[in-house]
Short mmCIF file of C-alpha atoms and ligand atoms in Angstrom, two decimals:
data_model
loop_
_atom_site.label_atom_id
_atom_site.label_comp_id
_atom_site.label_asym_id
_atom_site.label_seq_id
_atom_site.Cartn_x
_atom_site.Cartn_y
_atom_site.Cartn_z
CA MET A 1 -83.18 -44.51 125.59
CA SER A 2 -83.99 -48.11 125.23
CA HIS A 3 -86.82 -48.26 128.06
CA ARG A 4 -89.88 -46.67 128.39
CA ARG A 5 -90.22 -43.35 130.45
CA GLN A 6 -92.95 -43.53 132.78
CA GLY A 7 -94.55 -41.95 135.80
CA ARG A 8 -94.04 -38.46 136.99
CA ALA A 9 -91.19 -36.31 138.89
CA VAL A 10 -91.83 -32.81 140.25
CA VAL A 11 -88.94 -30.38 140.52
CA LEU A 12 -89.00 -28.04 143.04
CA GLY A 13 -86.97 -24.72 142.06
CA ALA A 14 -86.05 -23.85 138.48
CA SER A 15 -82.69 -22.39 138.99
CA VAL A 16 -79.47 -23.79 137.86
CA ALA A 17 -79.61 -27.03 140.24
CA GLY A 18 -83.53 -27.90 139.72
CA LEU A 19 -83.08 -27.62 136.23
CA LEU A 20 -80.18 -29.65 135.66
CA ALA A 21 -81.93 -32.24 137.54
CA ALA A 22 -84.98 -31.98 135.54
CA ARG A 23 -82.68 -32.64 132.70
CA VAL A 24 -81.71 -35.95 133.89
CA LEU A 25 -85.24 -36.85 135.14
CA ALA A 26 -86.66 -36.30 131.57
CA ASP A 27 -84.62 -39.12 130.18
CA VAL A 28 -86.34 -41.87 132.97
CA PHE A 29 -89.82 -40.01 133.67
CA GLU A 30 -92.54 -39.54 130.95
CA SER A 31 -93.46 -36.30 132.75
CA VAL A 32 -91.04 -33.90 134.68
CA ILE A 33 -92.82 -30.78 136.42
CA VAL A 34 -90.51 -27.81 137.40
CA VAL A 35 -92.14 -25.45 139.67
CA ASP A 36 -90.70 -22.19 140.70
CA ARG A 37 -92.45 -19.19 142.77
CA ASP A 38 -90.48 -16.70 140.39
CA GLU A 39 -91.62 -15.25 137.19
CA LEU A 40 -89.12 -16.51 134.71
CA PRO A 41 -87.76 -14.24 132.18
CA VAL A 42 -87.59 -14.94 128.48
CA ALA A 43 -84.18 -12.98 128.29
CA ALA A 44 -81.30 -13.63 130.33
CA VAL A 45 -81.76 -10.72 132.72
CA PRO A 46 -81.43 -11.37 136.48
CA ARG A 47 -84.34 -12.05 138.41
CA ARG A 48 -86.00 -11.42 141.85
CA CYS A 49 -85.58 -14.70 143.54
CA VAL A 50 -82.03 -15.60 142.45
CA PRO A 51 -80.80 -11.97 143.31
CA GLN A 52 -76.80 -13.49 143.22
CA GLY A 53 -77.62 -13.37 139.45
CA GLU A 54 -76.45 -9.56 139.35
CA HIS A 55 -72.99 -10.79 140.49
CA GLY A 56 -70.09 -12.48 138.38
CA HIS A 57 -70.15 -16.11 138.30
CA GLY A 58 -67.17 -18.33 137.38
CA LEU A 59 -67.95 -21.83 135.86
CA LEU A 60 -65.06 -24.12 137.18
CA ALA A 61 -63.68 -26.48 134.54
CA ARG A 62 -65.85 -29.79 136.26
CA GLY A 63 -68.82 -28.00 135.74
CA TYR A 64 -68.07 -26.99 131.97
CA GLU A 65 -67.34 -30.60 131.56
CA ALA A 66 -70.37 -31.65 133.44
CA LEU A 67 -72.61 -29.32 131.27
CA GLU A 68 -71.15 -30.72 127.95
CA GLU A 69 -72.38 -33.90 129.11
CA LEU A 70 -75.66 -32.76 129.68
CA PHE A 71 -76.11 -30.70 126.65
CA ALA A 72 -74.01 -31.92 123.75
CA ASP A 73 -73.85 -28.83 121.80
CA PHE A 74 -73.10 -26.68 125.23
CA ALA A 75 -69.91 -25.30 123.75
CA ALA A 76 -71.20 -23.97 120.51
CA ASP A 77 -74.53 -22.81 121.88
CA THR A 78 -72.70 -21.01 124.63
CA VAL A 79 -70.53 -19.34 122.05
CA ALA A 80 -73.30 -18.14 120.07
CA LEU A 81 -74.71 -16.55 123.13
CA GLY A 82 -71.69 -14.69 123.25
CA GLY A 83 -69.89 -16.65 126.11
CA ILE A 84 -66.08 -16.62 126.03
CA PRO A 85 -64.51 -20.17 126.09
CA VAL A 86 -61.35 -19.72 128.08
CA ASP A 87 -58.35 -21.71 129.26
CA ILE A 88 -58.56 -21.35 132.98
CA GLN A 89 -54.87 -20.94 133.61
CA ARG A 90 -53.80 -19.18 130.27
CA ASP A 91 -56.71 -16.51 129.97
CA THR A 92 -57.28 -15.76 133.59
CA LEU A 93 -55.12 -13.64 135.63
CA TRP A 94 -54.81 -15.40 139.13
CA ILE A 95 -53.20 -13.59 142.11
CA SER A 96 -53.64 -15.78 145.15
CA ASP A 97 -52.05 -14.34 148.58
CA GLY A 98 -50.70 -11.70 146.58
CA ASN A 99 -48.69 -14.17 143.90
CA GLN A 100 -49.69 -13.95 140.37
CA LEU A 101 -49.86 -17.64 139.19
CA ARG A 102 -47.79 -18.11 136.05
CA GLY A 103 -50.08 -18.28 133.10
CA ALA A 104 -49.87 -21.26 130.65
CA GLU A 105 -51.76 -23.59 128.25
CA SER A 106 -53.60 -26.03 131.02
CA GLY A 107 -56.31 -27.67 129.19
CA LEU A 108 -58.77 -26.75 132.19
CA ARG A 109 -61.80 -25.27 129.97
CA GLY A 110 -64.13 -22.76 131.64
CA LEU A 111 -66.66 -20.20 130.16
CA CYS A 112 -67.30 -16.65 130.78
CA LEU A 113 -70.90 -15.88 130.56
CA SER A 114 -73.51 -14.21 132.98
CA ARG A 115 -75.45 -16.30 135.38
CA PRO A 116 -78.70 -15.15 134.07
CA ALA A 117 -77.21 -16.36 130.56
CA ILE A 118 -76.29 -19.92 131.58
CA GLU A 119 -79.68 -20.28 133.45
CA GLY A 120 -81.51 -18.91 130.51
CA TYR A 121 -79.68 -21.69 128.28
CA ILE A 122 -80.40 -24.19 130.50
CA ARG A 123 -83.95 -23.41 130.89
CA GLU A 124 -84.46 -23.11 127.13
CA ARG A 125 -83.02 -26.32 126.70
CA VAL A 126 -84.73 -28.08 129.52
CA ALA A 127 -87.88 -26.71 128.65
CA ALA A 128 -87.54 -27.95 124.76
CA LEU A 129 -87.20 -31.83 126.37
CA PRO A 130 -90.30 -34.19 125.77
CA GLY A 131 -92.47 -34.25 128.89
CA VAL A 132 -90.96 -31.06 130.72
CA GLU A 133 -93.36 -28.38 131.96
CA ILE A 134 -92.01 -25.67 133.80
CA ARG A 135 -94.68 -23.77 136.08
CA ALA A 136 -93.48 -20.23 136.75
CA GLY A 137 -95.20 -18.15 139.38
CA HIS A 138 -96.04 -21.19 141.58
CA GLU A 139 -94.68 -21.48 145.23
CA ALA A 140 -94.22 -24.93 146.96
CA VAL A 141 -95.64 -24.89 150.03
CA GLY A 142 -95.46 -28.21 151.30
CA LEU A 143 -95.06 -32.57 150.90
CA LEU A 144 -97.45 -34.72 150.17
CA SER A 145 -97.00 -38.06 151.81
CA THR A 146 -98.19 -41.68 152.86
CA PRO A 147 -100.45 -41.64 156.09
CA ASP A 148 -97.80 -43.18 157.71
CA GLY A 149 -94.95 -40.50 156.12
CA THR A 150 -92.47 -43.23 155.18
CA ARG A 151 -92.73 -42.09 151.49
CA VAL A 152 -93.09 -38.46 149.77
CA THR A 153 -96.27 -38.73 147.01
CA GLY A 154 -96.03 -35.15 145.80
CA ALA A 155 -95.92 -31.41 146.25
CA ARG A 156 -98.20 -28.81 147.21
CA ILE A 157 -98.20 -25.92 145.26
CA GLN A 158 -99.66 -22.56 145.20
CA PRO A 159 -99.91 -19.76 142.31
CA LEU A 160 -99.77 -16.12 143.57
CA GLY A 161 -102.76 -15.19 145.32
CA GLY A 162 -104.53 -18.77 144.22
CA ALA A 163 -105.37 -21.77 145.95
CA VAL A 164 -102.95 -24.67 146.92
CA GLU A 165 -103.01 -27.42 144.51
CA GLU A 166 -101.85 -30.77 145.06
CA LEU A 167 -99.38 -32.06 142.46
CA ALA A 168 -98.64 -36.20 142.57
CA ALA A 169 -95.28 -37.44 141.97
CA ASP A 170 -93.20 -40.97 141.85
CA LEU A 171 -90.41 -38.52 142.88
CA VAL A 172 -90.05 -35.16 144.33
CA VAL A 173 -86.26 -33.17 144.16
CA ASP A 174 -86.01 -30.12 146.20
CA ALA A 175 -83.76 -27.51 144.80
CA THR A 176 -85.36 -24.47 146.09
CA GLY A 177 -81.73 -23.04 147.15
CA ARG A 178 -80.14 -21.70 150.27
CA GLY A 179 -83.30 -20.58 152.02
CA ASN A 180 -85.00 -24.10 151.43
CA ARG A 181 -87.70 -25.37 153.79
CA GLY A 182 -87.24 -28.87 153.44
CA PRO A 183 -85.96 -29.38 157.25
CA THR A 184 -89.60 -28.06 158.15
CA TRP A 185 -91.20 -30.22 155.56
CA LEU A 186 -89.52 -33.04 156.86
CA ALA A 187 -90.24 -32.20 160.46
CA GLU A 188 -93.90 -32.17 159.43
CA LEU A 189 -93.56 -35.57 158.33
CA GLY A 190 -91.90 -36.55 161.77
CA TYR A 191 -88.44 -36.75 160.70
CA GLU A 192 -85.45 -35.13 162.74
CA PRO A 193 -83.62 -32.62 160.90
CA ALA A 194 -80.25 -33.76 159.41
CA ALA A 195 -77.12 -32.59 161.02
CA GLU A 196 -75.73 -29.20 159.75
CA GLU A 197 -72.43 -27.65 159.40
CA ARG A 198 -72.13 -23.89 159.47
CA VAL A 199 -69.21 -21.63 158.45
CA ASP A 200 -69.68 -17.74 158.49
CA ALA A 201 -66.80 -15.80 156.73
CA HIS A 202 -68.97 -12.67 156.61
CA MET A 203 -68.26 -12.08 152.89
CA VAL A 204 -69.69 -9.00 151.44
CA TYR A 205 -69.98 -8.11 147.48
CA VAL A 206 -70.47 -5.13 145.54
CA THR A 207 -70.75 -5.72 141.52
CA ARG A 208 -70.82 -2.89 139.11
CA GLU A 209 -70.64 -3.74 135.04
CA PHE A 210 -68.47 -1.72 132.59
CA ARG A 211 -68.44 -1.56 128.86
CA ARG A 212 -65.61 -3.93 127.70
CA THR A 213 -63.20 -3.50 124.35
CA PRO A 214 -63.00 -6.84 123.16
CA GLY A 215 -58.97 -7.67 122.53
CA ALA A 216 -57.95 -4.91 124.84
CA SER A 217 -56.85 -7.32 127.54
CA PRO A 218 -55.05 -10.27 127.38
CA TYR A 219 -57.32 -11.68 130.03
CA ALA A 220 -61.21 -12.86 130.02
CA ALA A 221 -61.12 -12.94 133.83
CA LEU A 222 -59.08 -11.51 136.44
CA VAL A 223 -59.48 -12.97 140.21
CA GLN A 224 -57.56 -11.17 142.81
CA ALA A 225 -58.90 -13.33 146.06
CA PRO A 226 -58.93 -11.82 149.48
CA TRP A 227 -56.40 -13.28 151.63
CA PRO A 228 -55.63 -13.11 155.45
CA GLY A 229 -53.24 -10.15 154.99
CA GLN A 230 -55.70 -8.40 152.65
CA PRO A 231 -59.27 -9.11 153.41
CA PHE A 232 -60.37 -7.38 150.13
CA GLY A 233 -60.27 -8.83 146.72
CA VAL A 234 -61.65 -8.17 143.05
CA VAL A 235 -63.06 -10.36 140.35
CA ALA A 236 -63.40 -9.11 136.93
CA ILE A 237 -65.29 -11.48 134.50
CA ALA A 238 -65.86 -10.67 130.75
CA VAL A 239 -69.45 -11.57 129.68
CA GLU A 240 -71.70 -11.63 126.76
CA GLY A 241 -72.67 -7.89 125.41
CA ASP A 242 -69.16 -6.85 125.46
CA ARG A 243 -69.53 -6.27 129.53
CA TRP A 244 -67.11 -6.59 132.46
CA GLN A 245 -68.75 -7.89 135.40
CA VAL A 246 -66.58 -6.43 138.53
CA THR A 247 -67.24 -7.63 142.12
CA LEU A 248 -65.25 -6.41 145.04
CA LEU A 249 -65.20 -8.86 148.03
CA GLY A 250 -64.66 -8.24 151.43
CA CYS A 251 -64.19 -10.79 153.98
CA GLY A 252 -64.62 -9.95 157.66
CA PRO A 253 -67.29 -8.97 160.11
CA GLY A 254 -68.70 -5.36 159.86
CA ILE A 255 -66.97 -5.10 156.56
CA THR A 256 -68.39 -2.17 154.10
CA LEU A 257 -67.19 -1.86 150.32
CA PRO A 258 -67.91 1.14 148.34
CA ALA A 259 -70.71 1.00 145.58
CA GLU A 260 -70.76 4.82 144.36
CA LEU A 261 -68.83 4.67 141.08
CA ASP A 262 -65.68 6.83 141.88
CA GLU A 263 -65.04 5.27 144.97
CA PHE A 264 -65.72 1.70 143.62
CA VAL A 265 -63.07 2.48 140.76
CA ALA A 266 -60.58 4.32 143.41
CA PHE A 267 -61.11 1.21 145.34
CA THR A 268 -59.51 -1.20 143.02
CA GLY A 269 -56.45 1.16 142.53
CA ARG A 270 -55.47 0.47 146.24
CA LEU A 271 -55.54 -3.45 145.75
CA PRO A 272 -52.09 -4.77 145.29
CA ASP A 273 -52.31 -5.78 141.73
CA PRO A 274 -53.30 -2.76 139.50
CA ARG A 275 -54.82 -4.66 136.44
CA VAL A 276 -58.20 -4.20 137.18
CA HIS A 277 -57.96 -0.53 138.23
CA GLU A 278 -56.13 0.14 134.70
CA ILE A 279 -58.90 -1.43 132.86
CA LEU A 280 -61.77 0.56 135.04
CA ALA A 281 -60.14 3.66 134.50
CA ASN A 282 -60.92 4.57 130.92
CA ALA A 283 -64.18 2.19 130.94
CA GLU A 284 -67.57 3.35 130.59
CA PRO A 285 -69.97 1.90 133.45
CA ILE A 286 -73.18 0.77 133.06
CA GLY A 287 -76.28 0.65 135.16
CA GLU A 288 -76.44 0.50 139.00
CA PRO A 289 -74.53 -1.27 141.74
CA HIS A 290 -75.77 -4.32 143.30
CA ARG A 291 -74.52 -5.25 147.16
CA MET A 292 -74.85 -8.52 148.71
CA ARG A 293 -74.12 -9.91 152.08
CA LEU A 294 -73.67 -13.33 152.04
CA PRO A 295 -75.41 -15.70 154.39
CA VAL A 296 -73.56 -18.59 156.11
CA SER A 297 -72.56 -21.30 154.18
CA VAL A 298 -74.31 -24.66 155.12
CA ARG A 299 -73.98 -28.11 154.66
CA ARG A 300 -76.69 -30.57 155.26
CA ARG A 301 -75.93 -34.20 156.26
CA TYR A 302 -78.69 -36.24 154.54
CA GLU A 303 -76.32 -38.95 154.36
CA ASP A 304 -76.03 -39.61 157.71
CA ALA A 305 -79.80 -39.43 158.74
CA ARG A 306 -81.07 -42.27 160.60
CA ARG A 307 -84.24 -42.03 158.63
CA LEU A 308 -85.35 -40.57 155.64
CA PRO A 309 -88.59 -40.72 153.34
CA GLU A 310 -88.69 -42.64 149.97
CA GLY A 311 -89.53 -40.28 146.98
CA LEU A 312 -87.47 -37.30 148.20
CA VAL A 313 -84.02 -35.96 147.36
CA SER A 314 -82.52 -32.47 147.68
CA THR A 315 -80.08 -31.01 145.44
CA GLY A 316 -78.12 -27.82 144.82
CA ASP A 317 -77.65 -25.32 147.36
CA ALA A 318 -80.75 -26.81 149.29
CA VAL A 319 -77.90 -29.34 150.32
CA CYS A 320 -74.96 -27.52 150.45
CA ALA A 321 -74.45 -23.64 149.94
CA PHE A 322 -70.88 -23.00 149.80
CA ASN A 323 -69.13 -19.36 150.30
CA PRO A 324 -69.42 -18.45 146.85
CA ALA A 325 -66.14 -16.79 146.86
CA TYR A 326 -64.70 -20.01 145.55
CA GLY A 327 -67.12 -20.40 142.78
CA GLN A 328 -68.48 -23.91 143.11
CA GLY A 329 -72.12 -23.90 143.39
CA MET A 330 -73.28 -24.18 139.72
CA THR A 331 -70.40 -26.69 139.25
CA VAL A 332 -71.28 -29.03 142.01
CA ALA A 333 -75.05 -28.71 140.91
CA ALA A 334 -74.10 -29.78 137.50
CA ALA A 335 -72.00 -32.82 139.09
CA GLU A 336 -74.96 -33.60 141.37
CA ALA A 337 -77.24 -34.09 138.36
CA LEU A 338 -74.97 -36.45 136.94
CA THR A 339 -74.94 -38.34 140.26
CA LEU A 340 -78.87 -38.37 140.30
CA ARG A 341 -78.90 -39.80 136.83
CA ASP A 342 -76.23 -42.58 137.64
CA CYS A 343 -78.57 -43.52 141.03
CA LEU A 344 -81.68 -43.55 138.89
CA ALA A 345 -80.37 -46.25 136.93
CA LYS A 346 -81.50 -48.69 139.86
CA GLY A 347 -84.78 -47.16 139.93
CA VAL A 348 -86.55 -44.78 142.68
CA ALA A 349 -86.69 -47.24 145.54
CA GLY A 350 -83.85 -46.34 148.01
CA LEU A 351 -82.76 -43.45 145.90
CA PRO A 352 -82.58 -40.93 148.64
CA GLN A 353 -79.68 -43.18 150.41
CA ARG A 354 -78.10 -43.89 147.17
CA PHE A 355 -77.91 -40.24 146.18
CA TYR A 356 -76.95 -38.67 149.20
CA ARG A 357 -74.12 -41.28 150.08
CA LYS A 358 -72.79 -40.36 146.32
CA ALA A 359 -73.72 -36.49 146.35
CA ALA A 360 -71.67 -36.56 149.97
CA LYS A 361 -68.39 -37.60 148.29
CA LEU A 362 -68.84 -35.30 145.45
CA ILE A 363 -69.27 -32.33 148.22
CA ASP A 364 -66.58 -33.37 150.68
CA THR A 365 -63.88 -31.89 148.22
CA PRO A 366 -65.28 -28.09 147.57
CA TRP A 367 -66.79 -28.23 150.98
CA GLU A 368 -63.23 -28.87 152.45
CA ILE A 369 -61.72 -26.30 149.81
CA ALA A 370 -63.91 -23.42 150.97
CA VAL A 371 -64.03 -24.33 154.69
CA GLY A 372 -60.17 -24.87 154.66
CA GLY A 373 -59.83 -21.13 152.89
CA ASP A 374 -62.22 -19.68 155.17
CA LEU A 375 -60.39 -20.82 158.17
CA ARG A 376 -57.32 -19.23 157.35
CA PHE A 377 -59.36 -15.61 158.40
CA GLU A 378 -58.81 -15.69 162.34
CA HIS A 379 -62.43 -14.17 162.51
CA VAL A 380 -63.97 -17.40 160.99
CA LEU A 381 -65.17 -19.51 163.68
CA GLY A 382 -64.81 -23.40 163.17
CA PRO A 383 -62.54 -26.44 164.48
CA ARG A 384 -58.84 -25.63 163.23
CA THR A 385 -56.89 -28.86 163.42
CA ARG A 386 -53.02 -29.35 163.11
CA LYS A 387 -54.16 -30.82 159.57
CA THR A 388 -56.01 -27.74 158.35
CA ALA A 389 -52.85 -25.74 159.87
CA PHE A 390 -50.40 -27.93 157.76
CA ILE A 391 -52.52 -27.76 154.65
CA ASN A 392 -52.94 -24.10 154.57
CA ALA A 393 -49.56 -23.38 155.36
CA TYR A 394 -48.51 -26.09 152.42
CA ILE A 395 -50.98 -24.23 150.04
CA GLY A 396 -49.08 -20.91 150.66
CA LYS A 397 -45.81 -22.59 149.57
CA VAL A 398 -47.87 -23.63 146.31
CA HIS A 399 -48.90 -20.15 145.55
CA ARG A 400 -45.53 -18.95 145.91
CA ALA A 401 -43.92 -21.81 143.79
CA ALA A 402 -46.63 -21.11 141.23
CA VAL A 403 -45.40 -17.53 140.70
CA GLY A 404 -42.58 -19.48 138.41
CA ASP A 405 -43.57 -22.82 137.83
CA ALA A 406 -46.60 -23.36 135.70
CA VAL A 407 -46.75 -26.99 136.42
CA VAL A 408 -47.52 -26.27 140.12
CA GLY A 409 -49.92 -23.46 139.13
CA ARG A 410 -51.77 -26.38 136.88
CA ALA A 411 -51.66 -28.57 139.80
CA PHE A 412 -53.40 -26.23 141.95
CA LEU A 413 -55.75 -24.97 139.49
CA ARG A 414 -57.01 -28.55 138.99
CA VAL A 415 -57.73 -29.22 142.43
CA ALA A 416 -59.67 -25.64 142.64
CA ASN A 417 -61.76 -26.70 139.71
CA LEU A 418 -62.74 -29.89 141.02
CA MET A 419 -60.79 -31.76 138.43
CA ALA A 420 -58.41 -33.65 140.64
CA ALA A 421 -58.56 -34.30 144.34
CA PRO A 422 -56.40 -32.39 146.53
CA PRO A 423 -54.02 -35.32 147.64
CA SER A 424 -52.67 -34.94 144.03
CA LEU A 425 -50.90 -31.50 145.49
CA PHE A 426 -48.89 -33.93 147.49
CA ALA A 427 -47.54 -36.21 144.80
CA PRO A 428 -43.84 -36.44 144.97
CA GLY A 429 -42.91 -34.33 141.74
CA ILE A 430 -45.32 -31.67 142.85
CA VAL A 431 -43.85 -31.65 146.55
CA ALA A 432 -40.38 -31.16 145.09
CA ARG A 433 -41.33 -28.31 142.86
CA VAL A 434 -43.40 -26.53 145.49
CA LEU A 435 -40.43 -26.86 148.15
CA ARG A 436 -37.83 -25.55 145.49
CA GLY A 437 -40.07 -22.67 143.89
CA SER A 438 -41.21 -21.49 147.37
CA ARG A 439 -37.79 -20.83 148.56
CA ARG A 440 -37.75 -17.12 147.75
CA PRO A 441 -39.28 -14.87 150.44
CA ALA A 442 -42.84 -14.42 150.19
CA ALA A 443 -42.86 -10.56 150.49
CA GLU A 444 -40.46 -10.46 147.33
CA VAL A 445 -42.55 -12.74 145.53
CA SER A 446 -45.89 -10.69 146.20
CA ARG A 447 -44.01 -7.36 145.08
CA VAL A 448 -42.67 -9.08 141.77
CA ALA A 449 -45.91 -10.84 141.37
CA GLY A 450 -48.26 -7.75 141.95
CA ARG A 451 -46.59 -5.21 139.62
CA GLN A 452 -45.23 -7.29 136.80
CA ALA A 453 -46.89 -9.40 134.13
CA VAL A 454 -45.00 -12.70 135.04
CA GLY A 455 -45.71 -15.45 132.58
CA ALA A 456 -49.10 -13.24 131.59
CA ALA A 457 -51.11 -14.46 128.65
CA THR A 458 -49.90 -12.90 125.18
CA ARG A 459 -52.91 -13.68 123.31
CA PRO A 460 -55.37 -11.23 123.41
CA VAL A 461 -59.26 -12.10 124.29
CA ARG A 462 -61.86 -11.08 121.57
C1 FAD B 501 -73.11 -13.85 145.41
C2 FAD B 501 -73.30 -14.80 144.84
C3 FAD B 501 -71.88 -15.39 143.84
C4 FAD B 501 -71.92 -16.60 143.40
N1 FAD B 501 -70.93 -17.40 142.68
C5 FAD B 501 -70.97 -18.33 141.97
C6 FAD B 501 -69.50 -18.22 141.17
O1 FAD B 501 -69.00 -17.81 140.66
N2 FAD B 501 -69.65 -19.66 140.53
C7 FAD B 501 -70.85 -20.84 140.93
O2 FAD B 501 -70.93 -21.96 140.37
N3 FAD B 501 -71.73 -20.33 141.91
C8 FAD B 501 -71.71 -19.20 142.47
N4 FAD B 501 -72.73 -19.03 143.33
C9 FAD B 501 -73.52 -20.00 143.62
C10 FAD B 501 -74.86 -20.37 142.60
O3 FAD B 501 -75.68 -18.81 142.32
C11 FAD B 501 -75.91 -21.44 143.16
O4 FAD B 501 -75.00 -22.49 143.80
C12 FAD B 501 -76.42 -21.93 141.86
O5 FAD B 501 -77.31 -21.03 141.42
C13 FAD B 501 -77.17 -23.30 142.18
O6 FAD B 501 -78.13 -22.57 143.04
P1 FAD B 501 -79.59 -23.59 143.25
O7 FAD B 501 -80.10 -23.75 141.92
O8 FAD B 501 -79.55 -24.80 144.22
O9 FAD B 501 -80.58 -22.59 144.13
P2 FAD B 501 -80.82 -21.24 143.87
O10 FAD B 501 -80.05 -20.33 142.34
O11 FAD B 501 -80.69 -20.31 144.90
O12 FAD B 501 -82.15 -21.05 143.32
C14 FAD B 501 -83.21 -21.58 143.90
C15 FAD B 501 -84.57 -21.63 143.27
O13 FAD B 501 -85.71 -22.20 143.80
C16 FAD B 501 -86.91 -21.16 143.78
N5 FAD B 501 -87.86 -21.11 144.90
C17 FAD B 501 -87.00 -20.96 146.17
N6 FAD B 501 -88.08 -21.37 147.13
C18 FAD B 501 -89.26 -21.89 146.48
C19 FAD B 501 -90.57 -22.44 146.64
N7 FAD B 501 -90.88 -22.49 147.90
N8 FAD B 501 -91.21 -22.68 146.02
C20 FAD B 501 -90.68 -22.70 144.48
N9 FAD B 501 -89.63 -22.34 143.98
C21 FAD B 501 -88.83 -21.78 145.04
C22 FAD B 501 -86.14 -19.73 143.91
O14 FAD B 501 -87.15 -18.86 143.03
C23 FAD B 501 -85.14 -19.97 142.66
O15 FAD B 501 -85.45 -20.22 141.58
C24 FAD B 501 -72.69 -17.50 143.85
C25 FAD B 501 -73.70 -17.47 144.84
C26 FAD B 501 -73.93 -16.10 145.29
C27 FAD B 501 -74.73 -15.96 146.50
#
């Protein structure tokens, strides 16, 4: 850093989005105070206020790249923690709409590591930065502002059972997640709520862990996503401590999933592809099951707000909470941290408008992918345009073509991993391959794909 760090930033929420924001704020501010209402564990274990930590989390290639940019030794450090670096096309079994995407070296880098371990790593690294203080067990209860409300000047925080304290700041970052009170706090200062888009896919998750024998499976992750003909899926991710984190997914109103061990394992045997079941049939179970019924996906359009106070930005799930089935949340939080860094280069004045404008562009693609995918299910309410129908029909062909054509598979995974924009799937060379490769009837492709190792990875994963 050539310039002097000065002033104070306060970050509300010490989860992935808040900590990554703190990482970039520490380059600019002399003091960065990160406040969380939870008790933050020293070990990489799930915690009360982040219940999704019990469930498998995939890190997309774009997120991996962003984390490497934010932490120079990210790759080596996470391997030391037991993380498994993967090539996302070669080391993952992908079943989309019943089609197995052909495995191949893709250059798309991902990481298999549990959510608590990823957060724990980021927390440790951020806490060690000069000027950073993390205050656990403190709840943010409101904002401080100038008398006319045009500038946020800090936050009111309250330790459990203690008195409210005022924390002055030159910048406040709200990273308090899905259930954030940002709109209420803004209303208290006289601001209209930002427009919201909401989509309810009625997702249900049940996760169990099993002992993993390193090298026994050619895959570090196996993903069988639900699709309209099959509203159930399963994701198994190899994580540190030689464990498989196995999540059953269901998509639909009133859907339930089995949590009891025998039923859980039997359920995986009734899915179109047998390979997760084959792993579980002989695996030792660990611990208890965890269930989660997911709240709606919400996107807040701060970029369109007529008025916003200076000195306050929101990030992470507080701005956009996605359907987690697409594995985008941590990646978008990391990309938003890089955007915040770039926007801070011009100072704090006008930061909210600058940040939200750029963040909106960043969120557009993952939101379109998630909402477009959700709208394939009849029960999901939302505007279905001709464009949505056309894109979804084309993506169906992409999945079919990707069974035999690794180039098409890579093009699809580059978009799903936020490394390329969706129009890249319409490049002439890809369209030609998709049309050629999707000519085989869907049912035939599904049967072949579901029951045989088409283009399977050959390298055992340690
Ligand atoms: C079941 C499930 C599975 C998921 N799977 C994936 C996946 O595979 N890949 C992926 O990238 N993402 C996934 N996500 C999303 C991912 O967990 C989040 O996007 C990511 O954690 C970033 O969230 P965040 O930091 O914005 O909020 P959160 O992680 O929700 O954290 C919010 C933080 O704010 C704190 N807080 C809240 N209110 C207050 C307050 N008033 N005062 C002080 N502190 C407060 C909380 O204690 C918490 O620490 C999944 C989510 C769910 C629910």
